[in-house]
Amino acid sequence: MKNLRPLREILITGLVVGVLDISSALVIWWQRGVALQRGLQGIAAGLLGTESYTGGLATAGLGLALHFLVAFVVVAIFYLASRKLQFLTKQPFISGVLYGIGVYVVMYWIVLPTAFPTFRHRLSNELLELAIHICLIGLPTAFIVRRYSKATDRSS
């Protein structure tokens, strides 16, 4: 069971971060008048293109699955790095802020422009997304991984 602990920690942290992040997306979509299904299909459109919008609940479900896959990958990278770089768990506030910024840069300056060639940056959107990535992705990841690291240290 001890060998499954890292996987369990990554899954739990990924679920927390994924729920926080998709919750922020839901609020933004609601404010902009975007239906839940269409917002989730928009995530799937990064993989399927505009055909995603004609796929109904299936492509909305795919969008939600892709969202959580990204959350798990983001958390797994931090978790694995924290096994080598003790700073990440010793200074979770600083590492969480920096990691949130790093995830934002990768998502908004590499992934989204690659997946969506018409993607454009808007200052008002950038500041909101940066805050979301710091507060709802980077900080929770760092603090939850730190908590699990302390529990692992105690049981060793």
PDB file of N, CA, C and O in Angstrom, residues 76-115:
ATOM      1  N   ALA A  76       0.981  16.247 -10.578  1.00  0.00           N
ATOM      2  CA  ALA A  76       2.028  15.211 -10.611  1.00  0.00           C
ATOM      3  C   ALA A  76       3.403  15.824 -10.837  1.00  0.00           C
ATOM      4  O   ALA A  76       4.386  15.412 -10.202  1.00  0.00           O
ATOM      5  N   ILE A  77       3.492  16.803 -11.713  1.00  0.00           N
ATOM      6  CA  ILE A  77       4.782  17.465 -11.967  1.00  0.00           C
ATOM      7  C   ILE A  77       5.288  18.121 -10.688  1.00  0.00           C
ATOM      8  O   ILE A  77       6.452  17.964 -10.314  1.00  0.00           O
ATOM      9  N   PHE A  78       4.416  18.847  -9.997  1.00  0.00           N
ATOM     10  CA  PHE A  78       4.826  19.498  -8.750  1.00  0.00           C
ATOM     11  C   PHE A  78       5.214  18.453  -7.714  1.00  0.00           C
ATOM     12  O   PHE A  78       6.242  18.579  -7.042  1.00  0.00           O
ATOM     13  N   TYR A  79       4.389  17.424  -7.572  1.00  0.00           N
ATOM     14  CA  TYR A  79       4.662  16.378  -6.589  1.00  0.00           C
ATOM     15  C   TYR A  79       6.025  15.736  -6.845  1.00  0.00           C
ATOM     16  O   TYR A  79       6.835  15.597  -5.923  1.00  0.00           O
ATOM     17  N   LEU A  80       6.277  15.341  -8.078  1.00  0.00           N
ATOM     18  CA  LEU A  80       7.550  14.687  -8.411  1.00  0.00           C
ATOM     19  C   LEU A  80       8.727  15.635  -8.211  1.00  0.00           C
ATOM     20  O   LEU A  80       9.771  15.232  -7.697  1.00  0.00           O
ATOM     21  N   ALA A  81       8.558  16.890  -8.587  1.00  0.00           N
ATOM     22  CA  ALA A  81       9.626  17.877  -8.371  1.00  0.00           C
ATOM     23  C   ALA A  81       9.884  18.073  -6.882  1.00  0.00           C
ATOM     24  O   ALA A  81      11.043  18.237  -6.460  1.00  0.00           O
ATOM     25  N   SER A  82       8.818  18.011  -6.077  1.00  0.00           N
ATOM     26  CA  SER A  82       8.971  18.231  -4.633  1.00  0.00           C
ATOM     27  C   SER A  82       9.741  17.095  -3.955  1.00  0.00           C
ATOM     28  O   SER A  82      10.263  17.277  -2.859  1.00  0.00           O
ATOM     29  N   ARG A  83       9.832  15.960  -4.593  1.00  0.00           N
ATOM     30  CA  ARG A  83      10.615  14.853  -4.040  1.00  0.00           C
ATOM     31  C   ARG A  83      12.115  15.141  -4.172  1.00  0.00           C
ATOM     32  O   ARG A  83      12.910  14.604  -3.424  1.00  0.00           O
ATOM     33  N   LYS A  84      12.475  15.989  -5.133  1.00  0.00           N
ATOM     34  CA  LYS A  84      13.892  16.331  -5.371  1.00  0.00           C
ATOM     35  C   LYS A  84      14.255  17.706  -4.840  1.00  0.00           C
ATOM     36  O   LYS A  84      15.391  17.947  -4.460  1.00  0.00           O
ATOM     37  N   LEU A  85      13.303  18.627  -4.852  1.00  0.00           N
ATOM     38  CA  LEU A  85      13.551  20.013  -4.434  1.00  0.00           C
ATOM     39  C   LEU A  85      12.788  20.292  -3.141  1.00  0.00           C
ATOM     40  O   LEU A  85      11.595  20.610  -3.178  1.00  0.00           O
ATOM     41  N   GLN A  86      13.440  20.179  -2.026  1.00  0.00           N
ATOM     42  CA  GLN A  86      12.773  20.342  -0.732  1.00  0.00           C
ATOM     43  C   GLN A  86      12.190  21.729  -0.541  1.00  0.00           C
ATOM     44  O   GLN A  86      11.229  21.908   0.203  1.00  0.00           O
ATOM     45  N   PHE A  87      12.728  22.713  -1.227  1.00  0.00           N
ATOM     46  CA  PHE A  87      12.199  24.077  -1.158  1.00  0.00           C
ATOM     47  C   PHE A  87      10.705  24.105  -1.436  1.00  0.00           C
ATOM     48  O   PHE A  87       9.960  24.871  -0.826  1.00  0.00           O
ATOM     49  N   LEU A  88      10.244  23.257  -2.358  1.00  0.00           N
ATOM     50  CA  LEU A  88       8.847  23.272  -2.759  1.00  0.00           C
ATOM     51  C   LEU A  88       7.903  22.957  -1.606  1.00  0.00           C
ATOM     52  O   LEU A  88       6.799  23.505  -1.536  1.00  0.00           O
ATOM     53  N   THR A  89       8.321  22.084  -0.691  1.00  0.00           N
ATOM     54  CA  THR A  89       7.473  21.775   0.466  1.00  0.00           C
ATOM     55  C   THR A  89       7.862  22.586   1.696  1.00  0.00           C
ATOM     56  O   THR A  89       7.044  22.772   2.584  1.00  0.00           O
ATOM     57  N   LYS A  90       9.068  23.078   1.747  1.00  0.00           N
ATOM     58  CA  LYS A  90       9.494  23.892   2.901  1.00  0.00           C
ATOM     59  C   LYS A  90       8.948  25.316   2.802  1.00  0.00           C
ATOM     60  O   LYS A  90       8.715  25.968   3.810  1.00  0.00           O
ATOM     61  N   GLN A  91       8.743  25.807   1.605  1.00  0.00           N
ATOM     62  CA  GLN A  91       8.230  27.158   1.353  1.00  0.00           C
ATOM     63  C   GLN A  91       7.008  27.084   0.429  1.00  0.00           C
ATOM     64  O   GLN A  91       7.053  27.524  -0.721  1.00  0.00           O
ATOM     65  N   PRO A  92       5.899  26.529   0.922  1.00  0.00           N
ATOM     66  CA  PRO A  92       4.757  26.304   0.021  1.00  0.00           C
ATOM     67  C   PRO A  92       4.114  27.584  -0.511  1.00  0.00           C
ATOM     68  O   PRO A  92       3.585  27.573  -1.621  1.00  0.00           O
ATOM     69  N   PHE A  93       4.167  28.664   0.249  1.00  0.00           N
ATOM     70  CA  PHE A  93       3.561  29.894  -0.262  1.00  0.00           C
ATOM     71  C   PHE A  93       4.348  30.407  -1.468  1.00  0.00           C
ATOM     72  O   PHE A  93       3.772  30.663  -2.531  1.00  0.00           O
ATOM     73  N   ILE A  94       5.642  30.515  -1.302  1.00  0.00           N
ATOM     74  CA  ILE A  94       6.484  31.011  -2.406  1.00  0.00           C
ATOM     75  C   ILE A  94       6.441  30.046  -3.583  1.00  0.00           C
ATOM     76  O   ILE A  94       6.242  30.458  -4.733  1.00  0.00           O
ATOM     77  N   SER A  95       6.614  28.755  -3.311  1.00  0.00           N
ATOM     78  CA  SER A  95       6.626  27.786  -4.412  1.00  0.00           C
ATOM     79  C   SER A  95       5.257  27.701  -5.080  1.00  0.00           C
ATOM     80  O   SER A  95       5.168  27.536  -6.298  1.00  0.00           O
ATOM     81  N   GLY A  96       4.178  27.851  -4.293  1.00  0.00           N
ATOM     82  CA  GLY A  96       2.839  27.810  -4.871  1.00  0.00           C
ATOM     83  C   GLY A  96       2.577  28.990  -5.795  1.00  0.00           C
ATOM     84  O   GLY A  96       2.018  28.831  -6.877  1.00  0.00           O
ATOM     85  N   VAL A  97       2.984  30.183  -5.360  1.00  0.00           N
ATOM     86  CA  VAL A  97       2.825  31.370  -6.203  1.00  0.00           C
ATOM     87  C   VAL A  97       3.639  31.207  -7.488  1.00  0.00           C
ATOM     88  O   VAL A  97       3.131  31.419  -8.600  1.00  0.00           O
ATOM     89  N   LEU A  98       4.886  30.797  -7.342  1.00  0.00           N
ATOM     90  CA  LEU A  98       5.740  30.629  -8.523  1.00  0.00           C
ATOM     91  C   LEU A  98       5.222  29.526  -9.443  1.00  0.00           C
ATOM     92  O   LEU A  98       5.245  29.667 -10.670  1.00  0.00           O
ATOM     93  N   TYR A  99       4.739  28.435  -8.851  1.00  0.00           N
ATOM     94  CA  TYR A  99       4.205  27.354  -9.669  1.00  0.00           C
ATOM     95  C   TYR A  99       2.932  27.789 -10.389  1.00  0.00           C
ATOM     96  O   TYR A  99       2.738  27.474 -11.569  1.00  0.00           O
ATOM     97  N   GLY A 100       2.075  28.528  -9.703  1.00  0.00           N
ATOM     98  CA  GLY A 100       0.865  29.047 -10.346  1.00  0.00           C
ATOM     99  C   GLY A 100       1.213  29.925 -11.547  1.00  0.00           C
ATOM    100  O   GLY A 100       0.603  29.814 -12.609  1.00  0.00           O
ATOM    101  N   ILE A 101       2.223  30.778 -11.372  1.00  0.00           N
ATOM    102  CA  ILE A 101       2.675  31.624 -12.483  1.00  0.00           C
ATOM    103  C   ILE A 101       3.222  30.763 -13.616  1.00  0.00           C
ATOM    104  O   ILE A 101       2.915  30.983 -14.792  1.00  0.00           O
ATOM    105  N   GLY A 102       4.004  29.746 -13.250  1.00  0.00           N
ATOM    106  CA  GLY A 102       4.569  28.854 -14.265  1.00  0.00           C
ATOM    107  C   GLY A 102       3.502  28.108 -15.042  1.00  0.00           C
ATOM    108  O   GLY A 102       3.558  28.014 -16.280  1.00  0.00           O
ATOM    109  N   VAL A 103       2.498  27.592 -14.345  1.00  0.00           N
ATOM    110  CA  VAL A 103       1.405  26.874 -15.013  1.00  0.00           C
ATOM    111  C   VAL A 103       0.638  27.832 -15.915  1.00  0.00           C
ATOM    112  O   VAL A 103       0.294  27.495 -17.055  1.00  0.00           O
ATOM    113  N   TYR A 104       0.399  29.038 -15.437  1.00  0.00           N
ATOM    114  CA  TYR A 104      -0.277  30.052 -16.254  1.00  0.00           C
ATOM    115  C   TYR A 104       0.516  30.317 -17.546  1.00  0.00           C
ATOM    116  O   TYR A 104      -0.055  30.334 -18.634  1.00  0.00           O
ATOM    117  N   VAL A 105       1.807  30.528 -17.428  1.00  0.00           N
ATOM    118  CA  VAL A 105       2.645  30.817 -18.602  1.00  0.00           C
ATOM    119  C   VAL A 105       2.565  29.669 -19.605  1.00  0.00           C
ATOM    120  O   VAL A 105       2.368  29.892 -20.807  1.00  0.00           O
ATOM    121  N   VAL A 106       2.700  28.442 -19.125  1.00  0.00           N
ATOM    122  CA  VAL A 106       2.640  27.292 -20.032  1.00  0.00           C
ATOM    123  C   VAL A 106       1.265  27.207 -20.697  1.00  0.00           C
ATOM    124  O   VAL A 106       1.171  27.044 -21.918  1.00  0.00           O
ATOM    125  N   MET A 107       0.198  27.350 -19.915  1.00  0.00           N
ATOM    126  CA  MET A 107      -1.150  27.213 -20.471  1.00  0.00           C
ATOM    127  C   MET A 107      -1.498  28.357 -21.425  1.00  0.00           C
ATOM    128  O   MET A 107      -2.017  28.116 -22.517  1.00  0.00           O
ATOM    129  N   TYR A 108      -1.233  29.597 -21.005  1.00  0.00           N
ATOM    130  CA  TYR A 108      -1.707  30.752 -21.770  1.00  0.00           C
ATOM    131  C   TYR A 108      -0.748  31.256 -22.836  1.00  0.00           C
ATOM    132  O   TYR A 108      -1.150  32.026 -23.702  1.00  0.00           O
ATOM    133  N   TRP A 109       0.494  30.825 -22.775  1.00  0.00           N
ATOM    134  CA  TRP A 109       1.454  31.300 -23.770  1.00  0.00           C
ATOM    135  C   TRP A 109       1.974  30.180 -24.660  1.00  0.00           C
ATOM    136  O   TRP A 109       2.605  30.447 -25.668  1.00  0.00           O
ATOM    137  N   ILE A 110       1.665  28.916 -24.311  1.00  0.00           N
ATOM    138  CA  ILE A 110       2.100  27.788 -25.149  1.00  0.00           C
ATOM    139  C   ILE A 110       0.913  26.914 -25.544  1.00  0.00           C
ATOM    140  O   ILE A 110       0.610  26.763 -26.722  1.00  0.00           O
ATOM    141  N   VAL A 111       0.217  26.327 -24.548  1.00  0.00           N
ATOM    142  CA  VAL A 111      -0.833  25.349 -24.836  1.00  0.00           C
ATOM    143  C   VAL A 111      -2.007  25.972 -25.581  1.00  0.00           C
ATOM    144  O   VAL A 111      -2.395  25.482 -26.654  1.00  0.00           O
ATOM    145  N   LEU A 112      -2.608  27.018 -25.034  1.00  0.00           N
ATOM    146  CA  LEU A 112      -3.793  27.601 -25.682  1.00  0.00           C
ATOM    147  C   LEU A 112      -3.500  28.168 -27.069  1.00  0.00           C
ATOM    148  O   LEU A 112      -4.271  27.909 -28.005  1.00  0.00           O
ATOM    149  N   PRO A 113      -2.414  28.925 -27.270  1.00  0.00           N
ATOM    150  CA  PRO A 113      -2.144  29.394 -28.633  1.00  0.00           C
ATOM    151  C   PRO A 113      -1.864  28.256 -29.618  1.00  0.00           C
ATOM    152  O   PRO A 113      -2.165  28.370 -30.800  1.00  0.00           O
ATOM    153  N   THR A 114      -1.325  27.141 -29.124  1.00  0.00           N
ATOM    154  CA  THR A 114      -1.076  25.995 -29.992  1.00  0.00           C
ATOM    155  C   THR A 114      -2.384  25.277 -30.335  1.00  0.00           C
ATOM    156  O   THR A 114      -2.628  24.925 -31.493  1.00  0.00           O
ATOM    157  N   ALA A 115      -3.224  25.071 -29.326  1.00  0.00           N
ATOM    158  CA  ALA A 115      -4.489  24.356 -29.537  1.00  0.00           C
ATOM    159  C   ALA A 115      -5.522  25.203 -30.275  1.00  0.00           C
ATOM    160  O   ALA A 115      -6.351  24.675 -31.008  1.00  0.00           O
TER     161      ALA A 115
END
